[in-house]
Short mmCIF file of C-alpha atoms in Angstrom, two decimals:
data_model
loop_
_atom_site.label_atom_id
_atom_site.label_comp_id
_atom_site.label_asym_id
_atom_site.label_seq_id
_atom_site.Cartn_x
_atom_site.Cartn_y
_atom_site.Cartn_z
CA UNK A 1 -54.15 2.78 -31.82
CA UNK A 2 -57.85 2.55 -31.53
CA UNK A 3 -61.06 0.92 -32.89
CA UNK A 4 -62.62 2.15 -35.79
CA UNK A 5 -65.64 2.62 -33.80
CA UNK A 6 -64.09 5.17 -30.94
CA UNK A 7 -61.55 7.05 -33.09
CA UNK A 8 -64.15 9.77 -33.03
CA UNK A 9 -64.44 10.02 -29.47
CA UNK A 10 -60.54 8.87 -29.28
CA UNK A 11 -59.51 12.15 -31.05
CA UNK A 12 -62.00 14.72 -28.84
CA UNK A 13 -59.83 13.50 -26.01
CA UNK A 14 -56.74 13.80 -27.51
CA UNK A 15 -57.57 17.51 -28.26
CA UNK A 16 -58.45 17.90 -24.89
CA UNK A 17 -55.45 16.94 -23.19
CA UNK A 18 -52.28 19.42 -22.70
CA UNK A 19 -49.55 17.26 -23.94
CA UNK A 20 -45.76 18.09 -24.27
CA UNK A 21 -45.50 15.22 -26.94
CA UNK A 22 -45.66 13.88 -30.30
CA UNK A 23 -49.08 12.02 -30.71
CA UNK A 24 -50.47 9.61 -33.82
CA UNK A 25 -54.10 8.71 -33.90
CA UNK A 26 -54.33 5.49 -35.79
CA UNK A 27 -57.95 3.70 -36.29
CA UNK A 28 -57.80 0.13 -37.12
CA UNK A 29 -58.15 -0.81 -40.61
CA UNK A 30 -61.90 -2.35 -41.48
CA UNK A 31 -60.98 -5.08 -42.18
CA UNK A 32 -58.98 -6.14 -38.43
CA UNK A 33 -60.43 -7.61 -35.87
CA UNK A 34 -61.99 -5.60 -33.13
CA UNK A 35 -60.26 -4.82 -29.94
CA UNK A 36 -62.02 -6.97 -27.11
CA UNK A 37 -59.40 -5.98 -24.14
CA UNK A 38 -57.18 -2.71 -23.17
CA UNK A 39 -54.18 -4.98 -22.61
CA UNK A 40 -51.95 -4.25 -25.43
CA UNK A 41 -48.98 -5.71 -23.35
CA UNK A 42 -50.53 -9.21 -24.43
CA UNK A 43 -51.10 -9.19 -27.97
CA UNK A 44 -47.83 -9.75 -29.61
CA UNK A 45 -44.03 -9.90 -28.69
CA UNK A 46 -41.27 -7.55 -30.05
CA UNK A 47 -37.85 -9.03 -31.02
CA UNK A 48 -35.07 -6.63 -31.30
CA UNK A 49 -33.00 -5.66 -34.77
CA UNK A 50 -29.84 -7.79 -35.21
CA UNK A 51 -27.59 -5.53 -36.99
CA UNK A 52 -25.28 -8.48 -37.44
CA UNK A 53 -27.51 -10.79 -40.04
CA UNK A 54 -28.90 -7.28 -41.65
CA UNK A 55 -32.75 -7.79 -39.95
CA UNK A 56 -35.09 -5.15 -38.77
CA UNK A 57 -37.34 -5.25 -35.42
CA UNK A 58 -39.97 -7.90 -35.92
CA UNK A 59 -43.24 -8.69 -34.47
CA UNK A 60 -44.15 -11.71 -32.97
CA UNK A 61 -47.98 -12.72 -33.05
CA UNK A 62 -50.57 -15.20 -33.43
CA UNK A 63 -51.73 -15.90 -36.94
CA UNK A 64 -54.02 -13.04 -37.95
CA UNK A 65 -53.01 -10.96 -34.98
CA UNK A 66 -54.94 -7.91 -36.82
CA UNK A 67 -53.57 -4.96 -33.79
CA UNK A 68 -50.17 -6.63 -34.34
CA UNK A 69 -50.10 -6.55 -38.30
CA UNK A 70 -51.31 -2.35 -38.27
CA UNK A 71 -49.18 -1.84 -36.20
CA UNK A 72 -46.02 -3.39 -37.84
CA UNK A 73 -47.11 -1.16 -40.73
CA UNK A 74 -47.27 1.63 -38.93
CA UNK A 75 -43.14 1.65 -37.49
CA UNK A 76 -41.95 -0.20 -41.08
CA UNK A 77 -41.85 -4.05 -39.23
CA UNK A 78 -41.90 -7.32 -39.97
CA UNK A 79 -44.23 -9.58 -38.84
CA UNK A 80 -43.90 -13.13 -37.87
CA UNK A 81 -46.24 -16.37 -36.85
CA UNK A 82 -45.66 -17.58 -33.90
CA UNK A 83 -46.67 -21.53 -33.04
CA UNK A 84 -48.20 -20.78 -30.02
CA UNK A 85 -48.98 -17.67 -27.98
CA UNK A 86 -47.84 -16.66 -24.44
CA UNK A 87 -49.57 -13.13 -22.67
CA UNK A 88 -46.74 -10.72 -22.22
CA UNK A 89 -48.27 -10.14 -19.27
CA UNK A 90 -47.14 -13.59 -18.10
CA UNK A 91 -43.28 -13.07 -18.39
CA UNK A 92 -40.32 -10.97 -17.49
CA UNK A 93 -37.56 -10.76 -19.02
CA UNK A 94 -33.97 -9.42 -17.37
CA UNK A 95 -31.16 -9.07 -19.24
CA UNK A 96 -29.64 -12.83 -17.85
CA UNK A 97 -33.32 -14.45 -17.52
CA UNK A 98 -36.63 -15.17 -18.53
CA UNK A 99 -39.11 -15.52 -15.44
CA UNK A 100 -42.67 -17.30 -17.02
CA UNK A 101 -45.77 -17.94 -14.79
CA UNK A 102 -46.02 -21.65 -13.89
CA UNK A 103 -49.65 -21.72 -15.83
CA UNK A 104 -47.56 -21.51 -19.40
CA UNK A 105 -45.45 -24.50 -18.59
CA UNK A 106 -46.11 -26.44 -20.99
CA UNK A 107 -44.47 -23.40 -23.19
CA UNK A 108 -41.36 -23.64 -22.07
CA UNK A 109 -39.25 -25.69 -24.51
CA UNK A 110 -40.84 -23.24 -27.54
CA UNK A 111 -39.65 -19.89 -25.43
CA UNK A 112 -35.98 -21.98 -25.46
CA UNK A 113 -36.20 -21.97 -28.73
CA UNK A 114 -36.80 -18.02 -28.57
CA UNK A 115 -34.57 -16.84 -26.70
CA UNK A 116 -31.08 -18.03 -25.00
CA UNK A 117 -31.85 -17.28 -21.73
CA UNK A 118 -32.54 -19.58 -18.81
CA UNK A 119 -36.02 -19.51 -17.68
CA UNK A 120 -37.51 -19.86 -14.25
CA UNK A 121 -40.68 -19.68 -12.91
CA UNK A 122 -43.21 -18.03 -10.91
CA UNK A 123 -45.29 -19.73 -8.93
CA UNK A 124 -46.01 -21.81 -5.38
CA UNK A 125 -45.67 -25.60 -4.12
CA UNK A 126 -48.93 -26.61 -2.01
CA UNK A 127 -46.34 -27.53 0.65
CA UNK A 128 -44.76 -23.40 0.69
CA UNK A 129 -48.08 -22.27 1.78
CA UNK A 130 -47.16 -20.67 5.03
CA UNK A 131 -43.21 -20.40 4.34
CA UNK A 132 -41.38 -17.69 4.48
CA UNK A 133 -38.36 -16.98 1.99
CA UNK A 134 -35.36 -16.78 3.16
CA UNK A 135 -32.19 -16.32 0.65
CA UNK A 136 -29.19 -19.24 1.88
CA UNK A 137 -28.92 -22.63 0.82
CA UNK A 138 -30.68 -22.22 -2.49
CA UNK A 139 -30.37 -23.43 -5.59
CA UNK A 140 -29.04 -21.97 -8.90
CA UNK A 141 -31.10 -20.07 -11.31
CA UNK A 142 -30.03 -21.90 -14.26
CA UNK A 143 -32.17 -24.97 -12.83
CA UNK A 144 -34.47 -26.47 -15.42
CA UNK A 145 -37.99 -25.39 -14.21
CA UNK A 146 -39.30 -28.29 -15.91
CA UNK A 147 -38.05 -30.14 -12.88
CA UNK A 148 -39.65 -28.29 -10.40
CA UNK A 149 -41.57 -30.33 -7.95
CA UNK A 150 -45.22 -30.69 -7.94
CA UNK A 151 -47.96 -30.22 -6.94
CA UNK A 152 -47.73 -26.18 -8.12
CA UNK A 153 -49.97 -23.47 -8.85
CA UNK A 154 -49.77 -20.03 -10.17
CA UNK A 155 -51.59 -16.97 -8.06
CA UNK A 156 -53.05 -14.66 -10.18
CA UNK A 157 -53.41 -14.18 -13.90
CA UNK A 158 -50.58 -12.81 -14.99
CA UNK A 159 -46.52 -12.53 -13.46
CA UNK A 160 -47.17 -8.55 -13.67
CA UNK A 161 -49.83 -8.36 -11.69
CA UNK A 162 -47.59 -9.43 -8.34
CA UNK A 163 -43.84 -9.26 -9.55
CA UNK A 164 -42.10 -6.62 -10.90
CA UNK A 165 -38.55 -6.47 -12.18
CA UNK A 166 -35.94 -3.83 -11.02
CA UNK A 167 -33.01 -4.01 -13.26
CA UNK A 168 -30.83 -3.76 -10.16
CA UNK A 169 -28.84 -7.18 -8.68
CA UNK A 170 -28.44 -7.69 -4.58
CA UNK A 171 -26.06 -9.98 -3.61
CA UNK A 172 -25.34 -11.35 -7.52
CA UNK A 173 -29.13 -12.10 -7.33
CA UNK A 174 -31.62 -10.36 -9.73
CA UNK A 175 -33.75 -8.29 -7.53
CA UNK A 176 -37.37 -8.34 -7.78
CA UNK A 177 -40.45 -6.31 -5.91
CA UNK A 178 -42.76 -8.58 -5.16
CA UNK A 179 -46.66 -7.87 -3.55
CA UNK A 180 -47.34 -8.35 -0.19
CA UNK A 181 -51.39 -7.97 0.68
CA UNK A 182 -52.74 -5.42 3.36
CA UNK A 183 -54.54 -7.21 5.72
CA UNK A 184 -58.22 -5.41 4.98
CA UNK A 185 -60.86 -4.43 7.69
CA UNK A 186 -62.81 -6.57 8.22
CA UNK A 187 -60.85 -9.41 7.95
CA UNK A 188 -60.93 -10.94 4.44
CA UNK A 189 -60.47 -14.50 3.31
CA UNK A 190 -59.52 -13.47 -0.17
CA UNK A 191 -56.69 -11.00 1.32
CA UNK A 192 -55.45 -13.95 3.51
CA UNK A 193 -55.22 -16.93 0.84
CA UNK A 194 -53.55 -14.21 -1.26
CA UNK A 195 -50.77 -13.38 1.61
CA UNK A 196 -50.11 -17.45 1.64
CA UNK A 197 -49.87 -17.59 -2.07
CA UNK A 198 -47.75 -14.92 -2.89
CA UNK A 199 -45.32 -15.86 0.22
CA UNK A 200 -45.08 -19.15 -0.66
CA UNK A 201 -44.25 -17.78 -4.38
CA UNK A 202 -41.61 -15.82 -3.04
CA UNK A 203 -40.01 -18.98 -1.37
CA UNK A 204 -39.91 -20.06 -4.42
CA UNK A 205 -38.43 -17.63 -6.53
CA UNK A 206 -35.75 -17.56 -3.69
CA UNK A 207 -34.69 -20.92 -4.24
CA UNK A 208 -34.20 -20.40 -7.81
CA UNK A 209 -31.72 -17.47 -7.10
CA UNK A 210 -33.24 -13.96 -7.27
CA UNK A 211 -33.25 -11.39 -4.41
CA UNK A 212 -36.76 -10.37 -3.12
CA UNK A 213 -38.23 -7.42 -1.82
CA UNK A 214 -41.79 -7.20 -0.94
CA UNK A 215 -44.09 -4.29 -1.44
CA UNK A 216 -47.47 -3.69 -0.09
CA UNK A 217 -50.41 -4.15 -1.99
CA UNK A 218 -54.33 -3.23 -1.03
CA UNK A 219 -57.27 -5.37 -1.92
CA UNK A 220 -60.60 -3.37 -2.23
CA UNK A 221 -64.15 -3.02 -3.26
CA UNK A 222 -63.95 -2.23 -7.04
CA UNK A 223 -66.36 0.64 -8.10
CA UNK A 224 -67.93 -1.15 -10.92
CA UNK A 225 -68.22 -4.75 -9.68
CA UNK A 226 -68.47 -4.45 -5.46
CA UNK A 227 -65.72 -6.91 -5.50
CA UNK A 228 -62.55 -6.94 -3.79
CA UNK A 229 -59.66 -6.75 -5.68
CA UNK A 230 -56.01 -5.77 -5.70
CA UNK A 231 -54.65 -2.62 -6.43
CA UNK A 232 -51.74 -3.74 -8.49
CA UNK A 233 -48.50 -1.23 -7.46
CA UNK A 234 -46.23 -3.73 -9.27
CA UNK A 235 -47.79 -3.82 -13.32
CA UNK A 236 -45.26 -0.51 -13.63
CA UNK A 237 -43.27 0.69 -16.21
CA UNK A 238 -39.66 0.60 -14.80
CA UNK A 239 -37.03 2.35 -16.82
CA UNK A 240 -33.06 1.28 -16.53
CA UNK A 241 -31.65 3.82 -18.45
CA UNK A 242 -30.91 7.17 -17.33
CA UNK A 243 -32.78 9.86 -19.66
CA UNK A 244 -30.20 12.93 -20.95
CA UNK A 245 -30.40 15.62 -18.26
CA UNK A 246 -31.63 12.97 -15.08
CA UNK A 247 -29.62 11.76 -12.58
CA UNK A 248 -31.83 8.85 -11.59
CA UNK A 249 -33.76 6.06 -14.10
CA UNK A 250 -37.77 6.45 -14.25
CA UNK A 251 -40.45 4.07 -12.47
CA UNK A 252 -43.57 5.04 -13.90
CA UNK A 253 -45.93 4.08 -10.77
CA UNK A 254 -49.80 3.31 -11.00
CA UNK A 255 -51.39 5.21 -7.67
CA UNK A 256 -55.15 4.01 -6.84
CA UNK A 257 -55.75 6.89 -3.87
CA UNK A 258 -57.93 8.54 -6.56
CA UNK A 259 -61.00 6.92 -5.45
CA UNK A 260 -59.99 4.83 -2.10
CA UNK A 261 -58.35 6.22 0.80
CA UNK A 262 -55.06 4.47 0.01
CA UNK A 263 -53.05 7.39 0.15
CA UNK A 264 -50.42 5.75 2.69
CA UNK A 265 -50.69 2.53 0.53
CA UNK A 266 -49.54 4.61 -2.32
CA UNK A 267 -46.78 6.58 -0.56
CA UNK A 268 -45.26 3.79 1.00
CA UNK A 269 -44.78 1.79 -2.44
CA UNK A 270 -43.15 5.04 -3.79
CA UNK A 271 -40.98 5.73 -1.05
CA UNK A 272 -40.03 1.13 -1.58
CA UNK A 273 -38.67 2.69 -5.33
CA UNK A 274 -36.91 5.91 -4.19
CA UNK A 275 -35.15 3.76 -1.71
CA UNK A 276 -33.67 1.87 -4.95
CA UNK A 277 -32.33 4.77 -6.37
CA UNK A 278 -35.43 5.58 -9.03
CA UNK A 279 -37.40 8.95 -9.84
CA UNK A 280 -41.16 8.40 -9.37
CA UNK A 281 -43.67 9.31 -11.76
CA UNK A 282 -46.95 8.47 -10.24
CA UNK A 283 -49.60 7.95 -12.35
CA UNK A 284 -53.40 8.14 -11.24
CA UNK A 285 -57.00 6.96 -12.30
CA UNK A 286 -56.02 3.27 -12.36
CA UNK A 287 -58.74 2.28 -9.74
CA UNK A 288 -61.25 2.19 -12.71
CA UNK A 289 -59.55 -0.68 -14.07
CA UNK A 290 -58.68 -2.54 -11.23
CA UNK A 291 -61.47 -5.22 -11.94
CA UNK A 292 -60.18 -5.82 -15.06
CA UNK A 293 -56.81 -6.84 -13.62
CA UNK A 294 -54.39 -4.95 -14.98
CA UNK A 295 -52.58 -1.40 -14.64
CA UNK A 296 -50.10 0.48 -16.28
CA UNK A 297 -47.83 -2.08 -17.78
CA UNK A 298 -50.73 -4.28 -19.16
CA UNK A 299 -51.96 -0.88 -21.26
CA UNK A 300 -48.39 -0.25 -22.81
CA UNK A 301 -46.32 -1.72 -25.29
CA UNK A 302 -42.57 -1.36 -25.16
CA UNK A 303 -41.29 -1.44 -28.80
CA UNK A 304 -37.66 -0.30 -28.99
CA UNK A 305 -35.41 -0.24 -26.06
CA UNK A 306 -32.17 1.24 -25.94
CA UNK A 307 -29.17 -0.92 -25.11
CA UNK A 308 -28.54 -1.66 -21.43
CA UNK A 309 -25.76 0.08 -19.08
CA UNK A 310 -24.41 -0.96 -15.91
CA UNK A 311 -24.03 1.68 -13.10
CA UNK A 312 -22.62 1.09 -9.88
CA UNK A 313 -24.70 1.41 -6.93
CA UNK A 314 -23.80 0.38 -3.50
CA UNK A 315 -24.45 -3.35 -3.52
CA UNK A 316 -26.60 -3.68 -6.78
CA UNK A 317 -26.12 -2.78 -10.23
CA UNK A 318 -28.27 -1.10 -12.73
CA UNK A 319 -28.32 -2.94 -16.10
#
């Protein structure tokens, strides 16, 4: 799905490209609005078919989503209004929670009203910075975050960006890969307030009952802005089902050694997911985009997923 105003230039690349798979070209109608961003992960949300009261997949989007609307038409959906609007980008969802980034708190009584499952937060208390998690003593994850205590922030712009969810359960906990920053050389201030924030963010997601696991994440100079920036190894595409023929569920995995020497940075975050049990597909050229803060989950849309299983795997589960 492109602009009206690249589908020329959208379609030369397409024909360049040696592809073992079904592909539709579909311009914008004229009358839509113009895409402004590549992040198609924000735009709308997709609620599942329920068989049981005879309705279809549906689309949830802002009034006049125009992306949203072509492409309901496009895979035979309904589309419906939403109230207010909340970046995809900014929540997980497992298949017993919904994790939201602290910045859309004021959103959380309208995503009850969404969807039955508990919600919890991401983000850090002023008084974490400098904690480490660690997983006794803490409290349930079915604790209202509206109670959470104050004051709190949010690091970074979106939950994806830092978090990423495994499908897999340690310990009855949900288990989730969260970034840990590279110390950079030279020294970097940015790099260091990022270490405290996301530590202290992990503390916190501890407390509210998931299992972490921290993965390491470099900050460098962008090519297109000379600023430094992360190189986000968690906005993946993580598969929980098993494909016909595999033996082992998917992570699709953004790699950034394409124009930085991160080649170890990259290696170690796909040996972190091969240690869980996944197949890695690594997927390059993402360094281009790092200063627009996003990666491979922000540029995908997830419209149909099939039900979940649960395998047995040493001390987690799959589901």
């Amino acid at each position: 799905m492109v602009d009206n105003a690249c589908a020329t230039e959208a379609q030369a690349w397409l024909d360049r490209l040696d592809l073992n798979a079904q592909i539709q070209l579909s311009p914008l109608n004229p009358s839509a609005k113009a895409i402004t961003s590549p992040w198609i992960q924000d735009g709308f949300h997709v609620k599942a078919p329920d068989p049981t009261v005879g309705r279809n997949q549906r689309y949830l989007a802002v009034s006049g989503d125009g992306p949203a609307r072509h492409l309901a038409r496009l895979t035979a959906a309904e589309v419906v209004a939403m109230g207010f609007h909340l970046d995809g980008g900014n929540q997980l969802v497992g298949s017993d929670f919904r994790l939201i980034g602290y910045s859309e708190i004021e959103r959380i009584d309208a995503v009850r009203r969404l969807d039955h499952r508990p919600v919890s937060l991401f983000g850090y208390r002023v008084d974490d910075l400098g904690a480490t998690a660690e997983p006794a003593g803490r409290i349930a994850l079915s604790r209202s975050a509206a109670t959470c205590p104050s004051p709190m922030h949010q690091f970074g712009y979106h939950i994806d960006q830092f978090v990423t969810l495994t499908g897999l359960y340690k310990n009855g906990r949900p288990l989730l890969v969260v970034g840990q920053p590279v110390p950079s050389d030279p020294p970097s201030p940015i790099v260091a307030t990022a270490s405290r924030c996301l530590d202290a963010s992990a503390v916190f997601l501890e407390e509210q009952g998931f299992a972490i696991l921290r993965n390491p994440v470099a900050f460098a100079i962008t090519p297109d802005t000379n600023k430094r920036q992360p190189r986000l190894y968690n906005n993946a595409i993580v598969e929980n089902d098993i494909r016909v023929g595999q033996e082992r569920p998917i992570v699709w995995l953004p790699q950034f050694s394409d124009f930085d020497a991160l080649g170890d940075i990259d290696e170690a975050n796909v040996n972190l997911w091969e240690s869980l049990g996944f197949r890695i597909e690594r997927v390059f050229g993402w360094t281009h985009l790092a200063s627009r803060c996003g990666a491979l989950r922000c540029i995908s849309k997830v419209l149909l997923r099939k039900p979940s299983r649960e395998l047995d795997t040493k001390n987690t589960l799959i589901a």
